[in-house]
Amino acid sequence: MLLPDVPLQPLERGQLNAMRLNGAVFFAALAVGSAIPSYALGRSLDWLPVWAAPALLVLAGLWSVLIAAPRRWSRWGWAWTGRELHVAHGWLTRSHTIVPAIRVQHIDVTQGPVERMFGVATLVLHTAGTAHSEVHLPGVSRDTAETIRDAIREKLSSEPW
Amino acid sequence: MVDAGTPRRVHPGTMAVAFLRKAPQNVFAIPVFAGWMSGRGLDWALLIAGVAAAVALFFTWLNWRRFTYAVGPDELVVERGVFSLSRRSIPLERIQDVSIERKPLHRLFGLAEVRIETGGGDADEAVLDSVSLGEAARLRAALRGRHVAAHQAGDEATVTGPHVLPVVFAMTPGRVLLLGLFSFSLVWLAALFGIIQSLDQFVDLGWDQLRDYAGTAREQAQARFSVAAVLMVAGIAIALGVASGVVSTILRDWNFTLRAGEGRFRRTRGLLTRSEVVVAMRRVQLALVQRGPLRGWLGWNALSVQTLGGSNDPSGRQSLAPLAREDEVAQIVSMAGLPPFERLPLRSVDGGHVVRALLRTVPAPLIAIVAAAIFVTPLTLVGLVILPPLIVSALLQRRFHRFALLETSLQVMRGVIVQRDWIVPVDNVQVLTVRQGPLQRALGIASVAIDTAGAKGQGAPDVIDINLPDARELIAGLIAKLD
């Protein structure tokens, strides 16, 4: 907890499953893709079994789905205080980003196919800043995202910066 | 004079400038062309060259003809394109910088390049390349929502405008020279060698011969082990570095003049390329005072401001005073409507900053040197002499990294060799991020990144490695002031 004064809300459970699915698909693709080079290597080095690389990648995929995804998911948190949006995430390097509503230039609510499958959406805030001009809040329900969006929209000032 | 709203083209002289600007590229084509032409007659060569020039001229003319701009009552419309047409309209109230630049070719033809910057993502939203001087002055006035008499004579004087603002800072030739001496750089030397190398591919400079000479010279030198020769080479390198620093500074900052008034700064500078930049004071996002090595110890400061959107500077900031005394900087800062930089309330970051600075700077070179000593030659242990300065600089990091949240601004100071002071009005802070890596977690510290608009690259006013209570207090204070 970097800023304990701000009580954070966890993401939807659906986001955890979306992260798991993303990880599983990623490593499955890698495992399939590694089959040909692994076969070639297995032919030239007789001590190396053909299934070594895919098996390693399958293990990594299991680790990603069972351990890494829940750990990352539980590190995400958000809070809408009525004046600013807080987004915290990161397991190894933790970060907590604060976007004042009056600094927001425009707002997106996006929903990819995987997110739609699990009923979550991503709220994207754009500011005039440079390094963090886009702040993403994934894994909230579409209703929540739209509620926050409408709340921020009322705060948007006509003055652009 | 045409009505202000009608579309007009840029000056026809632009075609000549564009054609001449492309000429050097064509020169490089000559050897290729000559090789291909070998065995054919000269008249053929002339014919083909003539056709190529005609085609190039035609397209230059077409581009010129299709490029129009018009200043309406509340927008600037730029239309361009031969095959795919584009029409861009920029609301006048969004225009924040209008800069006028005159490269040597432009000066030859009495032209000026006008850049219009609005603070969007692109560096330059609209570039009018090029218009006559009188037109440039008229445009600038019109884009600022004011009209000057259209019959301005197109002489040098109109670039500075009809009503001249008071000068708030100017560089005397002596000061430009001093800045040049401080700008000692070997980068230019490297660039020079790079150019020689690349030219070598086109033109035989006898580089191989030179290398042979150098080889012989080295053998001779090794035979005699002449310290004098080594010193001479080093001396030549330093002299070239100083000379290139002086020359580039004189070219850039000659006759540097900063004027202020009516809510804007106007900066003119340059020896061959005269450039003029207007910075609206209310668009200033933050002020940055830098003190480089040596010049900082002698009490010289460089002041630049970060504005929204484009600037010609690669850093994304506009230099307002490249070499100034502290009181001169303070005067310009207060003129920009920013609070003064105050040293007294500044508070140091956590002691963990020193630990991280040491871990960041020392181990990598140490390991590299020791490894080289083991595997290559023990002579490389001499390289260990670079470690004490690195360690001293790391130990001093904390002393020079301080911050304070004042009434209306966040003030941050950072850097040992190049010292930087930031003045960030709280109203210009866009996004705050608290970040904590594993080492920082072990030390109980965190970094606070302050995101502002318009900054590019390095040099954000981040507060690195403060203890958690301080970080929380800083964040809470900033949030309370954001309204």
XYZ file of C-alpha atoms in Angstrom:
644
model
C 0.000 0.000 0.000
C 1.742 3.102 -1.177
C -0.994 5.522 -0.147
C -3.001 3.943 2.699
C -5.271 6.998 3.008
C -6.999 6.028 -0.227
C -9.023 2.814 0.136
C -8.700 0.951 -3.153
C -11.249 -1.335 -4.759
C -10.184 -4.584 -6.407
C -10.845 -5.334 -10.077
C -13.717 -7.579 -11.171
C -13.177 -11.341 -10.952
C -13.794 -11.440 -14.691
C -10.550 -9.530 -15.244
C -8.626 -12.274 -13.436
C -10.054 -14.820 -15.852
C -9.324 -12.517 -18.790
C -5.687 -12.217 -17.653
C -5.495 -16.001 -17.269
C -6.891 -16.536 -20.730
C -4.471 -13.993 -22.213
C -1.533 -15.705 -20.513
C -2.701 -19.158 -21.584
C -3.167 -18.099 -25.202
C 0.209 -16.334 -25.258
C 2.164 -19.315 -23.940
C 0.162 -21.819 -25.992
C 1.072 -19.871 -29.123
C 4.724 -19.773 -28.056
C 4.727 -23.521 -27.331
C 3.277 -24.337 -30.738
C 5.643 -21.884 -32.411
C 8.662 -23.397 -30.689
C 7.881 -26.892 -31.990
C 9.791 -26.544 -35.282
C 13.048 -25.028 -33.933
C 12.849 -27.494 -31.049
C 12.535 -30.394 -33.490
C 15.525 -29.108 -35.474
C 17.618 -28.693 -32.330
C 16.587 -32.122 -31.058
C 17.849 -33.685 -34.293
C 21.310 -32.119 -34.020
C 21.818 -32.463 -30.261
C 20.924 -36.023 -29.328
C 20.904 -35.338 -25.566
C 18.122 -32.758 -26.034
C 14.637 -34.293 -26.214
C 12.382 -32.857 -28.913
C 9.672 -31.943 -26.443
C 11.975 -29.919 -24.118
C 11.176 -26.372 -25.301
C 7.393 -26.841 -25.660
C 7.272 -28.558 -22.271
C 9.149 -25.657 -20.677
C 6.755 -23.190 -22.266
C 3.743 -25.176 -21.088
C 5.163 -25.044 -17.561
C 5.643 -21.285 -17.922
C 2.053 -21.037 -19.119
C 0.824 -22.952 -16.064
C 2.865 -20.645 -13.819
C 1.403 -17.641 -15.600
C -2.192 -18.862 -15.259
C -2.003 -20.252 -11.727
C 0.483 -17.964 -9.977
C 1.421 -14.827 -11.913
C -2.037 -13.769 -13.063
C -3.702 -13.898 -9.612
C -0.709 -12.146 -8.085
C -0.797 -9.323 -10.607
C -4.569 -9.123 -10.447
C -4.578 -8.729 -6.688
C -2.110 -5.839 -6.975
C -4.482 -3.821 -9.111
C -6.721 -1.379 -7.335
C -8.640 1.740 -8.112
C -10.591 4.481 -6.408
C -12.733 7.325 -7.676
C -12.893 10.003 -5.031
C -15.115 12.390 -6.923
C -12.149 14.660 -7.687
C -9.490 12.314 -8.924
C -9.071 8.758 -10.138
C -6.500 6.535 -8.441
C -5.073 3.518 -10.240
C -2.545 1.275 -8.485
C -0.829 -1.787 -9.920
C 2.412 -3.736 -10.117
C 3.787 -6.621 -8.151
C 7.567 -6.134 -8.285
C 7.565 -2.409 -8.982
C 4.460 -0.880 -7.493
C 2.936 2.234 -8.858
C 0.023 4.383 -7.876
C -1.191 6.919 -10.417
C -3.457 9.840 -9.642
C -5.375 11.636 -12.373
C -7.225 14.765 -11.310
C -10.570 14.876 -13.107
C -10.115 18.509 -14.162
C -6.932 17.584 -16.035
C -8.627 14.995 -18.223
C -8.779 15.900 -21.915
C -10.944 13.056 -23.119
C -12.124 9.647 -21.977
C -12.482 6.281 -23.686
C -14.272 3.178 -22.530
C -12.913 0.228 -24.514
C -13.837 -3.437 -24.500
C -11.857 -6.013 -26.457
C -13.203 -9.439 -27.403
C -11.658 -11.183 -24.396
C -12.873 -8.437 -22.080
C -16.364 -8.728 -23.567
C -16.276 -12.458 -22.928
C -15.682 -11.862 -19.229
C -17.883 -8.794 -18.915
C -15.203 -6.239 -18.101
C -14.134 -2.973 -19.725
C -11.124 -0.639 -19.744
C -11.418 3.023 -18.865
C -8.766 5.180 -20.583
C -8.148 8.745 -19.432
C -6.170 11.079 -21.687
C -4.442 14.110 -20.224
C -2.217 16.791 -21.727
C 0.765 15.232 -19.929
C 3.720 13.656 -21.645
C 4.956 10.503 -19.929
C 1.568 9.451 -18.567
C -0.729 11.118 -21.038
C -2.823 7.929 -21.118
C -3.904 6.224 -17.918
C -5.593 2.840 -18.293
C -7.907 1.274 -15.754
C -8.708 -2.262 -16.929
C -11.031 -4.790 -15.371
C -13.970 -2.727 -14.229
C -17.503 -3.545 -15.203
C -18.904 -1.592 -18.096
C -21.398 0.110 -15.808
C -18.679 1.249 -13.417
C -16.535 2.517 -16.289
C -19.441 4.484 -17.697
C -20.398 5.879 -14.281
C -16.849 7.148 -13.718
C -16.713 8.471 -17.271
C -19.915 10.447 -16.798
C -18.745 11.763 -13.430
C -15.463 12.953 -14.937
C -17.223 14.428 -17.949
C -19.108 16.803 -15.680
C -15.817 18.039 -14.269
C -14.137 18.674 -17.617
C -13.441 22.323 -17.951
C -13.737 24.183 -21.218
C -10.210 25.515 -20.705
C -8.017 22.910 -22.408
C -4.947 23.315 -20.205
C -3.783 44.445 -50.658
C -5.916 41.336 -50.675
C -8.603 40.831 -48.088
C -7.363 38.954 -45.025
C -9.669 35.991 -45.563
C -8.679 35.088 -49.111
C -6.347 32.147 -49.592
C -2.862 33.082 -50.655
C 0.282 31.260 -51.668
C 3.664 31.446 -50.103
C 6.280 33.623 -51.741
C 7.381 32.424 -55.221
C 10.988 32.727 -54.083
C 10.245 29.622 -51.998
C 10.565 27.576 -55.183
C 14.105 28.823 -55.678
C 14.934 28.086 -52.032
C 13.448 24.584 -52.245
C 15.255 23.876 -55.498
C 18.595 25.076 -54.144
C 18.073 23.151 -50.924
C 17.681 19.929 -52.855
C 20.689 20.662 -55.043
C 23.318 19.133 -52.716
C 21.499 15.782 -52.844
C 21.718 15.856 -56.605
C 25.427 16.549 -56.505
C 25.894 13.145 -54.936
C 24.084 11.616 -57.885
C 26.690 12.966 -60.293
C 29.278 10.184 -59.844
C 26.568 7.543 -60.340
C 25.253 9.378 -63.315
C 28.740 9.824 -64.747
C 29.450 6.130 -64.346
C 26.261 5.227 -66.143
C 26.905 7.773 -68.880
C 30.443 6.679 -69.594
C 30.755 5.973 -73.262
C 27.820 8.160 -74.211
C 28.078 11.688 -75.530
C 28.047 14.893 -73.532
C 24.919 16.158 -75.317
C 23.018 13.131 -74.021
C 24.149 13.885 -70.497
C 23.075 17.506 -70.784
C 19.696 16.501 -72.177
C 18.999 14.067 -69.344
C 20.190 16.535 -66.717
C 17.964 19.179 -68.279
C 14.919 16.894 -68.248
C 15.579 15.900 -64.631
C 15.884 19.547 -63.594
C 12.690 20.400 -65.455
C 10.766 17.593 -63.763
C 12.079 18.648 -60.356
C 11.180 22.274 -61.057
C 7.707 21.258 -62.220
C 6.975 19.369 -59.016
C 8.380 22.178 -56.907
C 6.083 24.561 -58.784
C 3.123 22.213 -58.366
C 3.722 21.962 -54.627
C 3.971 25.716 -54.404
C 0.809 26.195 -56.409
C -1.196 23.728 -54.335
C -0.123 25.192 -51.006
C -2.388 27.981 -49.846
C -3.148 29.550 -46.517
C -5.757 31.988 -45.334
C -6.243 33.856 -42.089
C -9.949 34.086 -41.361
C -11.628 35.986 -38.534
C -11.097 33.116 -36.118
C -9.121 30.423 -37.865
C -6.081 29.791 -40.005
C -6.715 27.465 -42.932
C -3.827 25.688 -44.653
C -4.545 23.664 -47.776
C -1.933 21.539 -49.450
C -1.287 18.418 -51.466
C -0.995 17.491 -55.126
C -2.612 14.061 -55.208
C -4.026 13.690 -51.727
C -5.360 16.993 -50.549
C -5.321 18.111 -46.971
C -7.079 21.036 -45.396
C -6.168 21.983 -41.900
C -7.916 24.672 -39.952
C -6.417 25.918 -36.734
C -8.544 28.078 -34.422
C -6.674 31.321 -33.752
C -7.271 31.080 -30.023
C -5.429 27.750 -29.928
C -2.275 29.149 -31.497
C 0.319 29.606 -28.843
C 3.648 30.111 -30.525
C 4.382 31.857 -33.777
C 8.033 31.625 -34.610
C 9.893 33.141 -37.528
C 13.085 31.580 -38.723
C 15.471 32.771 -41.406
C 18.059 30.351 -42.670
C 20.918 31.682 -44.823
C 19.114 30.773 -48.059
C 15.997 32.547 -46.839
C 17.970 35.648 -46.011
C 19.457 35.597 -49.488
C 15.955 35.820 -50.952
C 14.536 38.098 -48.252
C 12.189 35.404 -47.013
C 11.215 33.955 -43.636
C 9.770 30.660 -42.481
C 6.752 31.007 -40.193
C 5.939 28.182 -37.807
C 2.628 27.984 -36.026
C 2.484 25.845 -32.918
C -0.673 24.957 -31.079
C 0.341 22.485 -28.396
C -0.945 19.360 -30.086
C 1.162 16.268 -30.457
C 3.080 17.282 -33.558
C 6.051 19.556 -33.255
C 4.765 21.988 -35.856
C 1.139 22.061 -36.778
C 1.692 24.396 -39.662
C 4.828 25.641 -41.357
C 4.587 28.393 -43.925
C 7.781 27.992 -45.882
C 8.380 30.730 -46.887
C 6.827 34.160 -46.987
C 8.266 37.634 -47.382
C 9.351 39.479 -44.264
C 6.487 41.933 -44.421
C 4.011 39.086 -44.794
C 5.610 37.290 -41.832
C 5.123 40.363 -39.665
C 1.537 40.775 -40.887
C 0.802 37.103 -40.235
C 2.147 37.221 -36.740
C 0.075 40.255 -35.953
C -3.021 38.729 -37.554
C -2.563 35.427 -35.752
C -2.381 37.296 -32.496
C -5.736 38.773 -33.334
C -4.398 42.189 -34.142
C -3.881 43.820 -37.496
C -1.040 45.999 -38.506
C -0.987 48.142 -41.566
C -0.499 45.834 -44.495
C 1.911 48.120 -46.304
C 4.870 47.322 -44.098
C 8.103 47.570 -45.978
C 9.823 44.231 -46.193
C 13.039 45.232 -44.511
C 14.926 43.717 -41.624
C 13.302 46.007 -39.073
C 9.799 44.598 -39.506
C 10.821 41.202 -38.198
C 10.981 42.661 -34.734
C 7.583 44.185 -35.220
C 6.192 47.674 -35.349
C 5.952 48.199 -31.601
C 9.179 46.961 -30.117
C 8.854 45.356 -26.703
C 11.387 46.236 -24.022
C 14.498 44.065 -23.876
C 14.683 42.045 -20.676
C 17.765 40.018 -21.453
C 20.464 40.220 -24.077
C 23.745 38.455 -24.656
C 26.726 40.665 -25.362
C 29.277 39.237 -27.825
C 31.597 38.665 -24.871
C 28.999 36.590 -23.102
C 28.255 34.539 -26.218
C 31.962 33.825 -26.469
C 32.075 32.814 -22.807
C 29.109 30.483 -23.334
C 30.951 29.035 -26.318
C 33.986 28.311 -24.157
C 31.762 26.554 -21.624
C 30.125 24.527 -24.389
C 33.297 22.579 -24.934
C 32.217 19.427 -26.636
C 33.848 16.462 -28.245
C 30.538 15.506 -29.787
C 31.152 17.880 -32.637
C 34.524 16.343 -33.150
C 32.911 12.915 -33.396
C 30.363 14.304 -35.845
C 33.202 15.755 -37.904
C 34.953 12.401 -38.073
C 31.636 10.801 -38.961
C 31.218 13.185 -41.881
C 34.765 12.567 -43.064
C 34.120 8.830 -42.900
C 30.897 9.033 -44.853
C 32.405 11.399 -47.414
C 35.165 8.895 -47.807
C 32.719 6.526 -49.476
C 31.999 9.026 -52.213
C 35.248 10.892 -52.535
C 38.662 9.400 -52.124
C 40.229 11.554 -49.470
C 43.264 9.361 -49.278
C 42.054 8.151 -45.919
C 43.911 4.853 -46.235
C 47.108 6.700 -46.884
C 46.434 8.824 -43.839
C 45.883 5.669 -41.843
C 49.197 4.330 -43.052
C 50.847 7.547 -41.952
C 49.120 7.217 -38.604
C 50.359 3.649 -38.290
C 53.903 4.709 -39.021
C 53.552 7.583 -36.611
C 52.332 5.243 -33.915
C 55.264 2.920 -34.416
C 57.626 5.850 -34.204
C 55.836 7.114 -31.139
C 55.952 3.725 -29.481
C 59.589 3.424 -30.348
C 60.389 6.685 -28.654
C 57.541 6.556 -26.157
C 57.014 10.217 -26.658
C 54.821 11.730 -23.951
C 54.972 14.976 -25.850
C 53.231 13.409 -28.865
C 50.416 12.063 -26.728
C 50.009 15.430 -25.041
C 49.974 17.128 -28.422
C 47.208 14.883 -29.733
C 45.194 15.488 -26.573
C 45.857 19.214 -26.913
C 44.634 19.217 -30.514
C 41.496 17.330 -29.513
C 40.769 19.809 -26.736
C 41.453 22.791 -28.975
C 39.089 21.383 -31.609
C 36.470 20.733 -28.936
C 36.730 24.308 -27.674
C 36.688 25.726 -31.186
C 33.661 23.699 -32.223
C 31.837 24.730 -29.035
C 32.593 28.388 -29.679
C 31.606 28.233 -33.347
C 28.341 26.374 -32.766
C 27.399 28.686 -29.899
C 28.156 31.807 -31.922
C 26.088 30.476 -34.813
C 23.161 29.748 -32.519
C 23.196 32.440 -29.865
C 24.739 35.455 -31.577
C 22.804 38.602 -30.736
C 20.496 36.707 -28.371
C 17.757 39.123 -27.383
C 14.779 38.414 -25.168
C 11.969 40.924 -25.113
C 8.909 40.754 -22.908
C 5.579 42.457 -22.658
C 1.904 42.119 -23.503
C 1.850 38.644 -22.034
C 4.553 37.200 -24.250
C 8.261 36.683 -24.580
C 9.915 37.236 -27.916
C 13.337 35.742 -28.487
C 15.591 36.473 -31.449
C 18.960 34.831 -31.946
C 21.354 33.400 -34.488
C 24.196 34.565 -36.696
C 23.483 32.968 -40.071
C 20.044 31.565 -39.289
C 18.064 34.286 -37.561
C 15.207 32.786 -35.634
C 12.446 34.471 -33.763
C 10.216 32.695 -31.275
C 7.208 34.001 -29.414
C 6.234 32.305 -26.170
C 2.912 33.217 -24.592
C 3.485 33.578 -20.858
C 0.248 31.886 -19.864
C 1.283 28.825 -21.854
C 4.460 28.400 -19.816
C 4.186 25.087 -18.008
C 7.285 25.235 -15.865
C 10.621 26.960 -15.559
C 13.919 25.106 -15.442
C 17.204 26.632 -14.306
C 20.305 24.610 -15.165
C 23.849 25.065 -13.996
C 26.359 23.066 -15.969
C 29.750 22.061 -14.623
C 32.196 24.950 -14.230
C 29.709 27.609 -15.308
C 27.500 26.721 -12.351
C 30.412 27.128 -9.935
C 31.113 30.512 -11.488
C 27.534 31.591 -10.856
C 26.118 31.258 -14.366
C 22.638 29.854 -14.951
C 20.657 28.810 -17.999
C 16.925 29.433 -17.912
C 14.480 27.609 -20.133
C 10.730 27.218 -19.990
C 8.580 24.314 -21.029
C 5.720 25.334 -23.245
C 2.995 23.263 -24.707
C 3.629 21.608 -27.975
C 6.430 22.200 -30.339
C 9.610 24.018 -29.908
C 12.616 23.903 -32.160
C 14.687 22.707 -29.247
C 15.165 18.954 -29.152
C 14.532 19.098 -25.408
C 11.045 20.463 -26.009
C 11.871 23.548 -23.992
C 12.514 27.112 -25.018
C 15.713 28.699 -23.832
C 15.035 32.165 -22.437
C 18.524 32.908 -21.153
C 21.439 30.574 -21.966
C 23.982 32.269 -19.693
C 22.673 34.594 -17.021
C 23.327 35.687 -13.468
C 20.958 34.607 -10.753
C 19.246 38.002 -10.454
C 18.664 38.146 -14.211
C 17.056 34.700 -14.093
C 14.899 35.692 -11.121
C 13.721 38.782 -13.014
C 12.663 36.779 -16.092
C 10.987 34.139 -13.917
C 8.903 36.728 -12.084
C 8.057 38.344 -15.432
C 6.709 34.991 -16.620
C 4.308 35.096 -13.691
C 6.013 32.240 -11.881
C 6.885 32.232 -8.187
C 10.595 32.645 -7.392
C 12.771 29.639 -6.651
C 13.303 29.498 -2.908
C 16.142 27.509 -1.408
C 15.179 27.823 2.261
C 12.046 25.654 2.425
C 13.649 22.853 0.405
C 13.797 19.496 2.105
C 16.231 16.665 1.353
C 15.132 13.320 0.002
C 15.730 10.158 2.020
C 19.181 8.768 2.740
C 18.234 5.719 0.686
C 18.822 7.909 -2.361
C 22.576 7.634 -1.754
C 22.349 3.846 -1.523
C 20.500 3.654 -4.814
C 22.828 6.155 -6.479
C 25.854 4.097 -5.391
C 24.283 0.850 -6.582
C 23.363 2.440 -9.888
C 26.748 3.965 -10.703
C 29.520 1.935 -9.091
C 29.118 -1.854 -9.605
C 28.890 -1.923 -13.413
C 32.181 -0.097 -14.158
C 33.893 -1.881 -11.243
C 32.956 -5.318 -12.574
C 33.900 -4.328 -16.125
C 37.336 -3.080 -15.059
C 38.113 -6.044 -12.826
C 36.966 -8.492 -15.507
C 39.136 -6.748 -18.084
C 42.076 -6.850 -15.672
C 41.672 -10.587 -15.171
C 41.032 -11.600 -18.754
C 42.890 -8.980 -20.810
C 45.630 -7.075 -19.087
C 46.240 -5.843 -15.538
C 46.924 -2.419 -17.057
C 43.179 -1.740 -17.166
C 43.223 -1.412 -13.383
C 44.310 2.149 -14.104
C 40.660 2.669 -15.049
C 39.795 2.430 -11.366
C 40.638 6.134 -11.114
C 37.182 6.899 -12.527
C 35.556 5.281 -9.493
C 36.289 7.948 -6.836
C 34.568 10.727 -8.842
C 31.590 8.420 -9.430
C 31.413 7.582 -5.724
C 31.731 11.223 -4.684
C 29.005 12.216 -7.136
C 26.735 9.441 -5.830
C 27.376 10.466 -2.227
C 26.513 14.064 -3.078
C 23.279 13.147 -4.909
C 21.160 13.513 -1.828
C 22.673 16.843 -0.848
C 21.605 18.281 -4.202
C 18.219 16.588 -4.483
C 15.674 18.615 -2.545
C 12.052 19.532 -2.954
C 9.391 21.757 -1.454
C 5.679 22.255 -1.974
C 5.023 25.966 -1.681
C 1.869 28.053 -1.854
C 1.382 27.849 -5.620
C 4.251 25.761 -6.892
C 6.276 22.617 -6.514
C 10.008 23.293 -6.483
C 12.528 20.564 -7.120
C 16.302 20.658 -7.269
C 18.317 17.722 -8.598
C 21.720 16.860 -10.004
C 25.304 17.156 -8.865
C 27.373 17.824 -11.969
C 24.562 19.533 -13.842
C 22.314 21.116 -11.256
C 18.708 21.713 -12.154
C 16.039 23.750 -10.399
C 12.406 23.307 -11.407
C 9.567 25.676 -10.673
C 6.314 23.873 -11.432
C 3.087 25.789 -10.827
C 0.691 23.348 -9.167
C -1.960 24.198 -11.758
C 0.243 22.687 -14.471
C 0.703 19.289 -12.858
C -1.171 16.791 -15.003
C -0.714 13.324 -13.530
C 0.996 12.145 -10.342
C 2.553 8.711 -9.998
C 4.082 7.159 -6.905
C 6.422 4.329 -7.798
C 8.301 1.850 -5.646
C 10.721 -0.779 -6.869
C 11.882 -3.781 -4.796
C 14.997 -2.025 -3.489
C 12.991 1.049 -2.635
C 10.505 -1.138 -0.766
C 13.322 -2.593 1.308
C 14.544 0.935 2.091
C 11.052 2.256 2.821
C 11.216 4.918 0.127
C 9.347 5.758 -3.086
C 9.616 8.103 -6.060
C 6.995 10.651 -7.058
C 6.807 11.312 -10.796
C 5.300 14.650 -11.794
C 3.925 14.659 -15.316
C 3.534 17.992 -17.053
C 2.453 18.931 -20.553
C 4.904 19.491 -23.355
C 8.034 17.865 -21.947
C 10.062 15.594 -24.124
C 12.798 13.227 -23.078
C 14.697 13.636 -19.849
C 14.282 16.319 -17.292
C 10.938 15.833 -15.583
C 10.655 17.424 -12.133
C 10.417 14.035 -10.435
C 11.148 13.662 -6.746
C 13.179 10.491 -6.438
C 13.568 8.398 -3.286
C 11.667 10.187 -0.561
C 10.525 8.327 2.513
C 6.937 7.145 2.475
C 5.484 9.659 4.974
C 7.009 12.509 2.938
C 5.660 11.014 -0.283
C 2.179 10.756 1.191
C 2.335 14.292 2.497
C 3.544 15.599 -0.874
C 0.795 13.765 -2.755
C -1.901 14.868 -0.319
C -0.659 18.460 -0.503
C -0.582 18.443 -4.310
C -4.050 16.915 -4.565
C -5.443 19.480 -2.134
C -4.068 22.283 -4.315
C -5.285 20.859 -7.612
C -8.465 22.709 -8.325
